[in-house]
PDB file of C-alpha atoms in Angstrom:
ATOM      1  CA  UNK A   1     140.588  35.942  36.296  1.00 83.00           C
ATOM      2  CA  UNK A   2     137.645  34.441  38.525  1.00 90.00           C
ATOM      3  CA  UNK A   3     138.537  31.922  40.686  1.00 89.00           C
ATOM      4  CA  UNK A   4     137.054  28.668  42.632  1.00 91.00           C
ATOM      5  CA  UNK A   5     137.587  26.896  45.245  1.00 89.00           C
ATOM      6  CA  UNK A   6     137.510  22.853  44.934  1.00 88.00           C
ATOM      7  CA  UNK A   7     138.200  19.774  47.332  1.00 86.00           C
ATOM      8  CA  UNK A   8     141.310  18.076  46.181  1.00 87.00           C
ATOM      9  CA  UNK A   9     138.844  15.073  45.986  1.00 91.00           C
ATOM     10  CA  UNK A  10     136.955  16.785  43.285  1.00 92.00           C
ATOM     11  CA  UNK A  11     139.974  16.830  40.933  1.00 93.00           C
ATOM     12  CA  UNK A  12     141.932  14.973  38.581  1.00 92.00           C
ATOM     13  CA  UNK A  13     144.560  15.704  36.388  1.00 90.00           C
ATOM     14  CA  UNK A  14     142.069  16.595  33.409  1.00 93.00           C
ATOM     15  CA  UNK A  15     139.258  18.009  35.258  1.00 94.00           C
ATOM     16  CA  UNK A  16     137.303  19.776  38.275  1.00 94.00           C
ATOM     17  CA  UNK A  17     134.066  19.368  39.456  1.00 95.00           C
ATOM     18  CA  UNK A  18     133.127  21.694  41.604  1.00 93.00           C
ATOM     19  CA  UNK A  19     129.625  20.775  43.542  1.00 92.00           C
ATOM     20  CA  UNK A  20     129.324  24.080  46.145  1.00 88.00           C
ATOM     21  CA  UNK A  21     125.838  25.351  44.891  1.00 88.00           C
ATOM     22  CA  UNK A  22     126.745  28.888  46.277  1.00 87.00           C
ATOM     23  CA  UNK A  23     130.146  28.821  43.658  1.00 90.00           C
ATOM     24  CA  UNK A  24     127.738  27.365  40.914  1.00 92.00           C
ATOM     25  CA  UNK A  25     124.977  30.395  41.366  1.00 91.00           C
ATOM     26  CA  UNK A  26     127.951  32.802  41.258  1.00 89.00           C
ATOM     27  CA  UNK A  27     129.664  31.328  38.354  1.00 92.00           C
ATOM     28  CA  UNK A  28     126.287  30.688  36.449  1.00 91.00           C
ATOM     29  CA  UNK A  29     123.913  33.626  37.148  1.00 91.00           C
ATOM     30  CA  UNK A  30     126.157  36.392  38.730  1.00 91.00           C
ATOM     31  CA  UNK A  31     129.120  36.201  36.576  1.00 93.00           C
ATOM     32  CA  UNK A  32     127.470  34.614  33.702  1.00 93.00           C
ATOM     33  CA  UNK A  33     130.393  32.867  32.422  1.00 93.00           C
ATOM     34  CA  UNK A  34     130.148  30.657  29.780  1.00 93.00           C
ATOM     35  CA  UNK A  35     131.273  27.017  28.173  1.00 94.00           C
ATOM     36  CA  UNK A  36     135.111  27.811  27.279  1.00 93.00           C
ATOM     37  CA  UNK A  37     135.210  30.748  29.475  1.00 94.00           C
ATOM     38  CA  UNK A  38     138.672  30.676  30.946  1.00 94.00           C
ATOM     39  CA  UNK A  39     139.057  30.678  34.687  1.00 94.00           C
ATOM     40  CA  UNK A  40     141.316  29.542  38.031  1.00 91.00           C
ATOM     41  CA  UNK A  41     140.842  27.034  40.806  1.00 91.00           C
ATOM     42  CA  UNK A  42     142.360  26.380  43.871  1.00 88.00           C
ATOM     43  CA  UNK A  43     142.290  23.671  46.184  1.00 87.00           C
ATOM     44  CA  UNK A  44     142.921  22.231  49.598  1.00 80.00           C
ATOM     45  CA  UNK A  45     146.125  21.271  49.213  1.00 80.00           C
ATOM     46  CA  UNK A  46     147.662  24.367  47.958  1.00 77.00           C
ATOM     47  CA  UNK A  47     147.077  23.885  44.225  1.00 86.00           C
ATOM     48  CA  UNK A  48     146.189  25.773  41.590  1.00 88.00           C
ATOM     49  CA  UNK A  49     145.124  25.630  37.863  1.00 92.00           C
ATOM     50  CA  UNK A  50     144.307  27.429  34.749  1.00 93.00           C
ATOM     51  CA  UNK A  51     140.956  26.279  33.089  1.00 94.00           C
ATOM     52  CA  UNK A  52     138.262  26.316  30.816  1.00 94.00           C
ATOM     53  CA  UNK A  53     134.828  25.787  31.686  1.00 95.00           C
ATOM     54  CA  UNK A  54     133.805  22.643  30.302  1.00 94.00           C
ATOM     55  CA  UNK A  55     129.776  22.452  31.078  1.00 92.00           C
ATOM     56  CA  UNK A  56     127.659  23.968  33.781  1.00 94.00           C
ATOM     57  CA  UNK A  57     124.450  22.823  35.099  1.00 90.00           C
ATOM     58  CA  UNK A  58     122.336  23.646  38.387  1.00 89.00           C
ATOM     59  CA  UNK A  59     123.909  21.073  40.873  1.00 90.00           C
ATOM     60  CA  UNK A  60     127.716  21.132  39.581  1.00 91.00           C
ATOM     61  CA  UNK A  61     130.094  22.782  36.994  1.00 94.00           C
ATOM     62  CA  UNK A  62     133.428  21.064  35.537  1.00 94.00           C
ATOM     63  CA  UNK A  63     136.507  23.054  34.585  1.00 95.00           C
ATOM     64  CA  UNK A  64     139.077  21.334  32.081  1.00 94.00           C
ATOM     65  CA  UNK A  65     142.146  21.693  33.207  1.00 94.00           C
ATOM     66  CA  UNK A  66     144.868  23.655  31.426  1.00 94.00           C
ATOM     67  CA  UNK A  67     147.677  23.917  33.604  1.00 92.00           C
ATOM     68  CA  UNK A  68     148.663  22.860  37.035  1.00 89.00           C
ATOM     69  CA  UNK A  69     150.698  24.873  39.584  1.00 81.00           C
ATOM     70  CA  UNK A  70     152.068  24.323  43.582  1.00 70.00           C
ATOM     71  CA  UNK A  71     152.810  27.547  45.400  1.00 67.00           C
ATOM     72  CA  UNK A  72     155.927  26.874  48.000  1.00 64.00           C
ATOM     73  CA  UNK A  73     154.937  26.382  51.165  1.00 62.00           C
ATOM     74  CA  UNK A  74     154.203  29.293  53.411  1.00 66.00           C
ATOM     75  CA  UNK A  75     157.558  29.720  55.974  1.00 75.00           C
ATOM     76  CA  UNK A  76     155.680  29.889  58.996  1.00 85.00           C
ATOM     77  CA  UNK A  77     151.842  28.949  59.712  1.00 91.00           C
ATOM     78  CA  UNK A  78     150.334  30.950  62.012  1.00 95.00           C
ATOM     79  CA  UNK A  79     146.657  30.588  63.987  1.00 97.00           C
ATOM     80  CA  UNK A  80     145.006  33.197  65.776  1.00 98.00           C
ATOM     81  CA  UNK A  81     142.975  32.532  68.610  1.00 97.00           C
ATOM     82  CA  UNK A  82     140.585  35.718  69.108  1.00 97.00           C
ATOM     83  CA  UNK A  83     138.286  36.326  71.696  1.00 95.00           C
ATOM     84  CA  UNK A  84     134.381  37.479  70.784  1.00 93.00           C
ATOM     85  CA  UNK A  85     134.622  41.109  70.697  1.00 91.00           C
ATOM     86  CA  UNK A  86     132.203  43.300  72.449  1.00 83.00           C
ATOM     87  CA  UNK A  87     132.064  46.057  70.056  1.00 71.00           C
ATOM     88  CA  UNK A  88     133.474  44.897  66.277  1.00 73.00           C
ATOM     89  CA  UNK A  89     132.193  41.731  64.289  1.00 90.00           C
ATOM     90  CA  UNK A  90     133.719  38.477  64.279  1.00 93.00           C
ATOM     91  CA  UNK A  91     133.158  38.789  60.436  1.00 95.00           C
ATOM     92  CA  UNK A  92     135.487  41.156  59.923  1.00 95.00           C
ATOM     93  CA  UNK A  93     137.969  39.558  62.393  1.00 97.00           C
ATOM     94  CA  UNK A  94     138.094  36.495  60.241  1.00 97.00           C
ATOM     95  CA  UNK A  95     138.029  38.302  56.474  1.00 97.00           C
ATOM     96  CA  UNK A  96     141.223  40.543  57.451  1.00 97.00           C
ATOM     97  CA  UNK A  97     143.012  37.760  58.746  1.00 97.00           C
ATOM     98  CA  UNK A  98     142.329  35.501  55.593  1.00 96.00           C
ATOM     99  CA  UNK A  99     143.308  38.601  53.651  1.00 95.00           C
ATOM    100  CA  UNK A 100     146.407  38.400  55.613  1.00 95.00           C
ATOM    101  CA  UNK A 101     147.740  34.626  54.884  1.00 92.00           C
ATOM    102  CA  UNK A 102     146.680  33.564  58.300  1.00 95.00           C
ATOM    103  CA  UNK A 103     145.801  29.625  58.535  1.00 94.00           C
ATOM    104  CA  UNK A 104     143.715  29.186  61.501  1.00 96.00           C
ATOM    105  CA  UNK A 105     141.324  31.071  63.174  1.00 98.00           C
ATOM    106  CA  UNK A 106     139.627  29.985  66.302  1.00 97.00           C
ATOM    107  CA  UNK A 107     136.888  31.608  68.241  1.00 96.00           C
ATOM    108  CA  UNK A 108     137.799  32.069  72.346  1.00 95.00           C
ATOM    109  CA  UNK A 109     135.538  32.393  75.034  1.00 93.00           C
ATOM    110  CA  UNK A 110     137.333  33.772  77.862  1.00 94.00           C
ATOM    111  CA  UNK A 111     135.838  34.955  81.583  1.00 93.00           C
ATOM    112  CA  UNK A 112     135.700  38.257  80.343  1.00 90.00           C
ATOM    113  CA  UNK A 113     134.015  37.511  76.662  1.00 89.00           C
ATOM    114  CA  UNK A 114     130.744  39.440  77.132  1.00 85.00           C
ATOM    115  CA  UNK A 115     129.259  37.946  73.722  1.00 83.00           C
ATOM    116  CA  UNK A 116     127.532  34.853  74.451  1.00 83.00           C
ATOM    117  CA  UNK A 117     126.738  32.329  71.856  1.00 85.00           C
ATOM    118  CA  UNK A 118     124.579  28.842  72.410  1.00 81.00           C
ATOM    119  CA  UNK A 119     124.871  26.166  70.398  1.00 81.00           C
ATOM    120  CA  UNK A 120     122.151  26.815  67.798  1.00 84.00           C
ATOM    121  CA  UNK A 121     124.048  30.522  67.021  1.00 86.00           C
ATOM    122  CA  UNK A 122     127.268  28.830  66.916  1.00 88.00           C
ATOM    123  CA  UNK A 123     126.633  26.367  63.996  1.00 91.00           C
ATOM    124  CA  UNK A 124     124.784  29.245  62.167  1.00 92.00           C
ATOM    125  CA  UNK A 125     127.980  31.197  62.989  1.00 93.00           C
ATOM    126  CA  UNK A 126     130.241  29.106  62.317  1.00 94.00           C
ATOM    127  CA  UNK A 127     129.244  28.281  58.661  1.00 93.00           C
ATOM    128  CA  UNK A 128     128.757  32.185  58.188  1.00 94.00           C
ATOM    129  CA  UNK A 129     132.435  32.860  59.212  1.00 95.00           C
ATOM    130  CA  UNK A 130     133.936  29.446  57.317  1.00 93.00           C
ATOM    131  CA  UNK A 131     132.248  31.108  53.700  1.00 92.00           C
ATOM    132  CA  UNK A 132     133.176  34.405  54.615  1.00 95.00           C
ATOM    133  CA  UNK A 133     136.942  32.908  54.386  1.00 95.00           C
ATOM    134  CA  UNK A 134     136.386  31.312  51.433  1.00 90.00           C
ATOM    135  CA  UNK A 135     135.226  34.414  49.733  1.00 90.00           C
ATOM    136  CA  UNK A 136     138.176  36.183  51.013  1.00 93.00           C
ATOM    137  CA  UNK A 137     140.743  33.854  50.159  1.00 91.00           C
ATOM    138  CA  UNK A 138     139.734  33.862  46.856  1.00 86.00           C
ATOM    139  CA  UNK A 139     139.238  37.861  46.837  1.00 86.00           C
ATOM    140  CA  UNK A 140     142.951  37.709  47.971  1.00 87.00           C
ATOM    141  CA  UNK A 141     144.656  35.190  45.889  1.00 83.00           C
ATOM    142  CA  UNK A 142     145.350  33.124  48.709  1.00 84.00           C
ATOM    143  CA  UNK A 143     146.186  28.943  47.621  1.00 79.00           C
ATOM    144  CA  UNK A 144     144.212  27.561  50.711  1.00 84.00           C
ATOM    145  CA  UNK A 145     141.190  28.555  52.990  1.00 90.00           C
ATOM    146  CA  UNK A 146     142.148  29.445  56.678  1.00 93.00           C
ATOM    147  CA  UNK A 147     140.792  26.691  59.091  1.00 93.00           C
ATOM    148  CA  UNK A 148     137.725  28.368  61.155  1.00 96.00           C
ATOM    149  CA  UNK A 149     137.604  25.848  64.361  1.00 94.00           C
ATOM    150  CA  UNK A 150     134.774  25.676  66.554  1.00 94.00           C
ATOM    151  CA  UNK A 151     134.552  28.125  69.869  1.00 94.00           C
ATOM    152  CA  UNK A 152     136.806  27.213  72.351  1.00 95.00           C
ATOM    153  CA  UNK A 153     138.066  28.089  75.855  1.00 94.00           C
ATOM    154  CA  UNK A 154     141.670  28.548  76.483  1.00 95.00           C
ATOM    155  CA  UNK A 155     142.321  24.902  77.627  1.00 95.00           C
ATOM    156  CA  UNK A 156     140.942  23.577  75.073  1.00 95.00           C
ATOM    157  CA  UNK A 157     142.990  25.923  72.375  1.00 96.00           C
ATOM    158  CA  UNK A 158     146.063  25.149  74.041  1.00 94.00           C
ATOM    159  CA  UNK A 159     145.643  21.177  74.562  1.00 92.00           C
ATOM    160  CA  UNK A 160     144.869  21.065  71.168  1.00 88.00           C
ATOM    161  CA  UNK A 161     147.807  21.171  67.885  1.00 81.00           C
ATOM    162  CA  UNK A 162     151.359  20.817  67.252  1.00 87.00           C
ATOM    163  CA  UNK A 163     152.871  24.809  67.501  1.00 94.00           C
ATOM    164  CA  UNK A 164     156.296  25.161  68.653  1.00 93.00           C
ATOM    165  CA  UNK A 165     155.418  28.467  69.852  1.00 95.00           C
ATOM    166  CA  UNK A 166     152.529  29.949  71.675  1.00 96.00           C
ATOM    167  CA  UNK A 167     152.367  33.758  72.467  1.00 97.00           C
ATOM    168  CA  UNK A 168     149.368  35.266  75.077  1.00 97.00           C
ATOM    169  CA  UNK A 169     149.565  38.947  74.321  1.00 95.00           C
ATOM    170  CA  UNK A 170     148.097  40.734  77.591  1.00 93.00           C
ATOM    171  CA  UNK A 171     148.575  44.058  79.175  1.00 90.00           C
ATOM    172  CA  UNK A 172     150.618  43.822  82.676  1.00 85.00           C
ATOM    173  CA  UNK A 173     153.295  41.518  84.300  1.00 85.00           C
ATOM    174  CA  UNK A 174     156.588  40.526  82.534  1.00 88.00           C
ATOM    175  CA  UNK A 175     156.483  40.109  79.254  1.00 92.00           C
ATOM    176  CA  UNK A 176     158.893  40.079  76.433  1.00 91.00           C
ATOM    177  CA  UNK A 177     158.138  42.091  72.725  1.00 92.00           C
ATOM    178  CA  UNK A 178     156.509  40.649  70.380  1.00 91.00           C
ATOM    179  CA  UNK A 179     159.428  40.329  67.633  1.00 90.00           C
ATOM    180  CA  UNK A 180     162.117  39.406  70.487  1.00 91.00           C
ATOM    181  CA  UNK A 181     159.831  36.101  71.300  1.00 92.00           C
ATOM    182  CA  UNK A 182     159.336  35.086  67.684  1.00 91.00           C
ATOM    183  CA  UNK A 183     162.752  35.641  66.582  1.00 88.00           C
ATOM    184  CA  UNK A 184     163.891  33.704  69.283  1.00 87.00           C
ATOM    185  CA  UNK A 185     162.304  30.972  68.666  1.00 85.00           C
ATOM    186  CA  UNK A 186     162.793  30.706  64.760  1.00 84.00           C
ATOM    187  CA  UNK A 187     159.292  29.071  65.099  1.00 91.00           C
ATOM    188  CA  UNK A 188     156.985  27.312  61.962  1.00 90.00           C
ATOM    189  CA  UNK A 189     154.198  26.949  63.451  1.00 93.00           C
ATOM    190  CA  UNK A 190     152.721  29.950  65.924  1.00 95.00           C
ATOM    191  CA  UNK A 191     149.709  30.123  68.286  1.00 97.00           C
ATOM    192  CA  UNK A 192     148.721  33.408  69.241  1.00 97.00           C
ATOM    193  CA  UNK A 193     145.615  34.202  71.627  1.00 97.00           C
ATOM    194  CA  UNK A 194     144.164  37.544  70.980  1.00 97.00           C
ATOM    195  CA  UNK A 195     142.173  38.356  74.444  1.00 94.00           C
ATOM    196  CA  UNK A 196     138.969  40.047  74.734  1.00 93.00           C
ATOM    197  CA  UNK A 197     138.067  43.857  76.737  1.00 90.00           C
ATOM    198  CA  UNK A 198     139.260  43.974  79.959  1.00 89.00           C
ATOM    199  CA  UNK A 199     142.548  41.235  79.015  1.00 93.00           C
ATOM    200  CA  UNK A 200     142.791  38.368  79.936  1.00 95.00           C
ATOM    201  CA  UNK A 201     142.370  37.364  83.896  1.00 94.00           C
ATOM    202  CA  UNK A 202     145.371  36.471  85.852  1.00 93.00           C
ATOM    203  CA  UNK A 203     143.728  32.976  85.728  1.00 95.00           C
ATOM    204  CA  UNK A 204     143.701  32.670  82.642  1.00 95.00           C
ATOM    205  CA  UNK A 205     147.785  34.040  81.524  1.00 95.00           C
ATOM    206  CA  UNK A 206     149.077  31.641  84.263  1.00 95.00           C
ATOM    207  CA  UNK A 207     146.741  29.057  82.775  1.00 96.00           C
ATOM    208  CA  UNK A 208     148.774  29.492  79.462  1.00 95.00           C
ATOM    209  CA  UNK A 209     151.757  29.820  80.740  1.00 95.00           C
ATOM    210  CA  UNK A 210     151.589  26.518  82.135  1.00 95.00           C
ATOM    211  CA  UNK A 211     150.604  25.359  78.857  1.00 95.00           C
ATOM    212  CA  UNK A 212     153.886  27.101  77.422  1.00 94.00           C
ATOM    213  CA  UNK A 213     152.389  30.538  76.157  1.00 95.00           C
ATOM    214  CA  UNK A 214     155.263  32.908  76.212  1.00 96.00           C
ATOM    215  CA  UNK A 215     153.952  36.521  77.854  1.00 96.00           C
ATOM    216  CA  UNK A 216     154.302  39.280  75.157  1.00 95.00           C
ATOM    217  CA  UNK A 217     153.267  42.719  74.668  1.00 93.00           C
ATOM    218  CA  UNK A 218     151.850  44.720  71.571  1.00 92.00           C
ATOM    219  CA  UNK A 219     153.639  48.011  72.955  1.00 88.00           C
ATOM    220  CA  UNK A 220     152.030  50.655  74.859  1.00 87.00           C
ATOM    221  CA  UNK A 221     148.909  51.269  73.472  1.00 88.00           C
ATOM    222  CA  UNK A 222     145.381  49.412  74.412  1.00 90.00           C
ATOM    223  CA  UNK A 223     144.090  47.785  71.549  1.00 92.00           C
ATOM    224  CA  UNK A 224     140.983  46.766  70.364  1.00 92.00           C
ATOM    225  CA  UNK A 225     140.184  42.996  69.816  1.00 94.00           C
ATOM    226  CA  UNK A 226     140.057  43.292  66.290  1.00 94.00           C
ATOM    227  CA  UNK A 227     142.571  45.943  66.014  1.00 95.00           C
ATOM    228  CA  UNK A 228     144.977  43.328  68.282  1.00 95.00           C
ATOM    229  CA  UNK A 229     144.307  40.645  65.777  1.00 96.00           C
ATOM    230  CA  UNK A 230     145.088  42.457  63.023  1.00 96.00           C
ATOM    231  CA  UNK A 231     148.307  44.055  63.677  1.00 95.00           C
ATOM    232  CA  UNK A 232     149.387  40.686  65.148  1.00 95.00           C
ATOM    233  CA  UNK A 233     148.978  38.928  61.854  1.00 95.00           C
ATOM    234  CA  UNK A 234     150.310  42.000  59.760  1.00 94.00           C
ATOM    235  CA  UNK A 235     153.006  41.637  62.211  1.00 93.00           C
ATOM    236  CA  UNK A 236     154.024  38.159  61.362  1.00 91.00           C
ATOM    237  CA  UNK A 237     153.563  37.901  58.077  1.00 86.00           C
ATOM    238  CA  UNK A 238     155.683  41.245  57.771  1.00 85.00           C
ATOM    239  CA  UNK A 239     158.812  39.833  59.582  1.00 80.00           C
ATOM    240  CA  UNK A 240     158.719  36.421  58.125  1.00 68.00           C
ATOM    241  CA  UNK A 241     157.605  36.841  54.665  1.00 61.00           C
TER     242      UNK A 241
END
């Protein structure tokens, strides 16, 4: 079944309207559905429905709603803050981790980030990733759209939300394993920073150490940005599904 994303402010208990114009041209003149067509929706707040397409024109469609249904919370929420890789797309970065359930994603310039973006590229970019998330999610089956936050630096990742854990991932010093921290804790609610070639500075791992970050290690084996995103989140999901 084809499926659509909608702000909870779009809905009521007998209907959808979804207003994206991107969802509409899909619905409309790629899919060519049709009035009664049956399809799913999912929303901001977790929810999804059954429904039947009601009417479609070029600025909006509305779904009737059939049935209603809230997925149980996820057990742990987990945001990735990744570094700009030099050599793999920040694209791809943010579609496997929406394929794999995680809720935030944040772009991190660090010292050693050689990928520079200005302000112009970064809105562009930004809007890029955030639909390339939606499309996954709903590729996926996912209930809710992973958060794609603005580009940050480390202080400003770490000053920012409400995680009773936060892991820094680097490649010398002491450093516990990555299962032994999060088991430990027993967290809900996990910040992991995902540093770019070269690691992270010294600087920069005392920085967020003082800012709580617990020191862990991926094993022996150099990673890739991406590929060090990716495990991390299979990771996670794995041992607290």
């Amino acid at each position: 079944m084809h499926r659509f994303f909608c702000l909870s402010e779009n809905v009521t208990a007998k209907e959808i309207v979804i207003l994206d114009k991107e969802q509409i041209h899909h619905l409309k003149d790629v899919l060519r559905l049709k009035i009664k067509d049956r399809v799913g929706a999912f929303d901001d707040n977790s929810n999804e429905y059954e429904c039947l397409i009601k009417e479609i024109k070029e600025d909006q469609a509305i779904l009737g709603v059939l049935r209603k249904k809230s997925r149980a919370p996820a057990k742990i929420r987990l945001t990735i803050a990744c570094a700009l890789p030099k050599k793999a797309k920040f694209d791809d970065i943010v579609d496997k981790l929406t394929q794999l359930g995680v809720d935030g994603i944040i772009p991190l310039n660090t010292k050693r980030v050689i990928v520079k973006i200005d302000k112009k590229k970064e809105v562009v970019r930004l809007e890029r990733w955030r639909k390339i998330a939606m499309s996954a999610a709903k590729q996926s089956q996912r209930a809710s759209v992973p958060v794609v936050g603005h580009l940050k630096s480390i202080e400003e990742v770490l000053k920012e939300g409400d995680y009773d854990l936060k892991l820094i991932p680097h490649l010398s010093g002491k450093r516990r394993s990555l299962k032994e921290a999060i088991e430990k804790a027993s967290p809900k609610n996990i910040l992991i920073l995902i540093g770019p070639e070269g690691d992270f500075t010294d600087e920069e791992v005392a920085l967020a150490v003082k800012y709580g970050c617990v020191p862990v290690s991926l094993g022996e084996l150099v990673l890739r940005v991406d590929t060090a995103a990716i495990a991390v989140a299979s990771f996670v999901r794995l041992l607290k599904q």
